[in-house]
Short mmCIF file of C-alpha atoms in Angstrom, two decimals:
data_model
loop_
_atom_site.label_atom_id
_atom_site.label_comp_id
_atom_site.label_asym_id
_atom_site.label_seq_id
_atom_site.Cartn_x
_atom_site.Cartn_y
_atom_site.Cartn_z
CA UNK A 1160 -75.96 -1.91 49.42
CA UNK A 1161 -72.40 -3.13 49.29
CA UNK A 1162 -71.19 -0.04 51.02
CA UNK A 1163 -73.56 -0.88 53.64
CA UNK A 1164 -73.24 -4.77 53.89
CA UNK A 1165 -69.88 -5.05 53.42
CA UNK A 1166 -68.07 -1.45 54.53
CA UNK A 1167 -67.18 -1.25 50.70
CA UNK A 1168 -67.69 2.23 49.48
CA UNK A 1169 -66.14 4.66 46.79
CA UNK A 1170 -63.51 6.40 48.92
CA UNK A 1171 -61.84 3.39 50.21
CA UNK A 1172 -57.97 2.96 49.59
CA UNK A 1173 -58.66 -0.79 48.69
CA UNK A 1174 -60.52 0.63 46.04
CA UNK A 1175 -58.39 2.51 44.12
CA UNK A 1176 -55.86 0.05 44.77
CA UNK A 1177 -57.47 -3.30 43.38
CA UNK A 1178 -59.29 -1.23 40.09
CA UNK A 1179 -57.31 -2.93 37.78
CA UNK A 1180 -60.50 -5.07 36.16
CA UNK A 1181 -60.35 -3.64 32.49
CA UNK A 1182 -63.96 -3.42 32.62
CA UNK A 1183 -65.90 -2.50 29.51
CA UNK A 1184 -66.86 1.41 29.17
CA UNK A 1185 -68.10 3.75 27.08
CA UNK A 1186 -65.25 6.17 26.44
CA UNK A 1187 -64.50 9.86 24.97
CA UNK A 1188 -63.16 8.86 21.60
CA UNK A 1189 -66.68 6.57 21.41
CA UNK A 1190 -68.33 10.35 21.34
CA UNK A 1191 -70.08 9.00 24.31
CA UNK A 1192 -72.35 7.48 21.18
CA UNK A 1193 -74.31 10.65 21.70
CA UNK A 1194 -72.94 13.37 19.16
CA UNK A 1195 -71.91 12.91 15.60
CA UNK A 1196 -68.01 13.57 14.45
CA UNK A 1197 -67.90 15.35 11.51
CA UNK A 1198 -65.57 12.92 9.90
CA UNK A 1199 -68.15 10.42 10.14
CA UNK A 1200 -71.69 9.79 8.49
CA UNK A 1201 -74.27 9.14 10.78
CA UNK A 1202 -74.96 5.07 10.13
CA UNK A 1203 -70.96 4.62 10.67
CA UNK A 1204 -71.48 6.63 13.47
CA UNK A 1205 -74.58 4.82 15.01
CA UNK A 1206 -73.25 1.77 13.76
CA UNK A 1207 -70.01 2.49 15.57
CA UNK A 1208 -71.85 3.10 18.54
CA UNK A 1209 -73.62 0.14 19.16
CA UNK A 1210 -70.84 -2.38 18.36
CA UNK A 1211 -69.44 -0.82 21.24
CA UNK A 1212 -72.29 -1.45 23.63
CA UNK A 1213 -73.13 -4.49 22.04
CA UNK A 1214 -68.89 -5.77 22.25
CA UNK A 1215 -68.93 -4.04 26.15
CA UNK A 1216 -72.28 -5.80 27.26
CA UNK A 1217 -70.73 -9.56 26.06
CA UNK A 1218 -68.07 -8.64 28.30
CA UNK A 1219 -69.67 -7.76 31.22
CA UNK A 1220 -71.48 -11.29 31.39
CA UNK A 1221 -68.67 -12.60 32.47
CA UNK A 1222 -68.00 -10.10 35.44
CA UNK A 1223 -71.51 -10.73 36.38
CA UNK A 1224 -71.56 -14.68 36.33
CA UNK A 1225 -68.61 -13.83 38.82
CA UNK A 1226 -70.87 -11.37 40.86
CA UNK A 1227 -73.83 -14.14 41.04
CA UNK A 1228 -71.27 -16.63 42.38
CA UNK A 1229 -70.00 -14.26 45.41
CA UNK A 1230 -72.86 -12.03 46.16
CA UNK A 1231 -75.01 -15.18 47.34
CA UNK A 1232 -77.67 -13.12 48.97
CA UNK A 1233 -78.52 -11.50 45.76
CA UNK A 1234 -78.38 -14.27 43.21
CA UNK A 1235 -81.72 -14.37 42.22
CA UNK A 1236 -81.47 -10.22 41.25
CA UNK A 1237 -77.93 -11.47 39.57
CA UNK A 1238 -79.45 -13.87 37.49
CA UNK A 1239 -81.86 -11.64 36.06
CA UNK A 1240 -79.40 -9.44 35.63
CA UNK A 1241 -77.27 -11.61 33.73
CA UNK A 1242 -80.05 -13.30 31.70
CA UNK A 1243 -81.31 -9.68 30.25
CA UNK A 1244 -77.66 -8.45 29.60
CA UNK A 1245 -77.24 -11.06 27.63
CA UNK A 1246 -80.67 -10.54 26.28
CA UNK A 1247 -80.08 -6.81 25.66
CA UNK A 1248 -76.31 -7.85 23.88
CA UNK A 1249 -78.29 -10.21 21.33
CA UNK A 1250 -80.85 -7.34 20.36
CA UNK A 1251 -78.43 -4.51 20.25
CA UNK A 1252 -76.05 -7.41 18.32
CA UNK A 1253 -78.66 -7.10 15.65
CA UNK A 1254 -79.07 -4.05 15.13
CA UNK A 1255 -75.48 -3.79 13.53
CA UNK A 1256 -74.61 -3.00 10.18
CA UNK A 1257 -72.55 -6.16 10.17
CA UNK A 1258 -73.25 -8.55 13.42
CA UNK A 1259 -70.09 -10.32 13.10
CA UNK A 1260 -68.07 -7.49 13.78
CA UNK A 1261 -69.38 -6.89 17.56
CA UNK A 1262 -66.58 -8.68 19.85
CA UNK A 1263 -67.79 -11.40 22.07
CA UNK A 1264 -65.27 -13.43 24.09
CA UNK A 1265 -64.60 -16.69 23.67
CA UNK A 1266 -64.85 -19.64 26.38
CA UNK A 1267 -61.08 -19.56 26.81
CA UNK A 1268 -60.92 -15.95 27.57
CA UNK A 1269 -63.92 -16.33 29.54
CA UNK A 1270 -62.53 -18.57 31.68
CA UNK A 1271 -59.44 -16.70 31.83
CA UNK A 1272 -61.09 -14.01 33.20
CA UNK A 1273 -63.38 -16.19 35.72
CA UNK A 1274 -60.10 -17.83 36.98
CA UNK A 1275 -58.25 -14.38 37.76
CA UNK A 1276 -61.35 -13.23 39.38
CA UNK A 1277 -61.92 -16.58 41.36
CA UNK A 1278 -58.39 -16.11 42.59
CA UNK A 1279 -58.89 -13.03 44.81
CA UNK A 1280 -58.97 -12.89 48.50
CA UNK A 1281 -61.96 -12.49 50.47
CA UNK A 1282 -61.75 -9.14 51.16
CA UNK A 1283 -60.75 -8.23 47.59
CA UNK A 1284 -64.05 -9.91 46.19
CA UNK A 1285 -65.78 -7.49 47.63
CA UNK A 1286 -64.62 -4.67 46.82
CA UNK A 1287 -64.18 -6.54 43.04
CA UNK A 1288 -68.48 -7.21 43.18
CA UNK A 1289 -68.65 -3.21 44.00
CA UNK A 1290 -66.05 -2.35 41.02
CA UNK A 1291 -67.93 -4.23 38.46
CA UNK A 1292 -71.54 -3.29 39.84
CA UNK A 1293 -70.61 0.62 39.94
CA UNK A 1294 -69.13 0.09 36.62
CA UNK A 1295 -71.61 -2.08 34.97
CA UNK A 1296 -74.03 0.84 36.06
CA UNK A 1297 -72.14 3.77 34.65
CA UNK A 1298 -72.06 1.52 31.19
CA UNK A 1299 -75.71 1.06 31.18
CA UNK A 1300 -76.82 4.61 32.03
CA UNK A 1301 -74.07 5.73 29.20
CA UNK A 1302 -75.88 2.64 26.44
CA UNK A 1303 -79.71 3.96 27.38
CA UNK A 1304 -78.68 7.87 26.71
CA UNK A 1305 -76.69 6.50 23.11
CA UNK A 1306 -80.12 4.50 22.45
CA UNK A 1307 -82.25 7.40 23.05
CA UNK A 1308 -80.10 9.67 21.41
CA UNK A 1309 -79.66 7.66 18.18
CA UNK A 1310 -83.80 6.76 18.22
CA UNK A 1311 -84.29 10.29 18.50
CA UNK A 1312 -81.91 11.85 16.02
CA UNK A 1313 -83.27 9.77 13.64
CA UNK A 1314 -86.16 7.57 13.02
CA UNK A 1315 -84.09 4.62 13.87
CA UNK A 1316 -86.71 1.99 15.90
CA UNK A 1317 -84.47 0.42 19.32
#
């Protein structure tokens, strides 16, 4: 859609120029939370794992209170979005070994973050809305395999 509404789309040099959002992902050394390392047991593993989505899902609220503030025409679909990330954080939260260890930001880094996003140009919060949608759904498609992976491998109820 934003390619389409808004002339945003992958390729674009504005793009590659203005990715510079630090957003949340699920990386390589994480084991893509969907094989075991040998130097680690499987609960520290699992347990690893889901701090990680848990940690990277508190993060992206803020991106996407940003996102229901600009993309107007799709607030509605935003704030359902936000509402079961948030939702979806708490749960996963939960199902840590220790709770207190998942990272969640705190109001003055949240607001940090909402102020350096609030500052960009027009034309940049476009292409800012596509960043964080594209990859808020690379994150998600990455935190459903590592769920169904870990639920699978063993009898572990998600």
């Amino acid at each position: 859609q934003m390619c389409e509404k808004f002339t945003v789309c992958e390729n674009s040099m504005e793009m590659l120029l203005r990715n510079d959002l630090n957003l949340p992902k699920v990386t390589e050394e994480d084991g893509h939370c969907s094989s075991v390392p040998d130097s680690l047991t499987f609960l520290s593993f699992q347990d690893k794992c889901l701090r990680k989505i848990s940690s990277g899902l508190y993060t992206f609220q803020t991106y996407l209170e940003y996102i229901k503030e600009t993309f107007a025409s799709e607030k509605q679909n935003v704030e359902s979005l936000c509402y079961s990330t948030e939702h979806l954080a708490h749960t996963i939260r939960q199902m840590v070994i220790n709770p207190d260890e998942v990272t969640i930001p705190d109001p003055a880094t949240r607001e940090s973050l909402r102020a350096k996003l609030r500052s960009s140009k027009s034309w940049i919060e476009k292409i800012t809305t596509h960043l964080i949608l594209r990859d808020f759904t690379s994150f998600m498609e990455k935190t459903v395999r590592a769920v169904r992976y870990l639920k699978n491998t063993r009898s572990y109820s998600a």
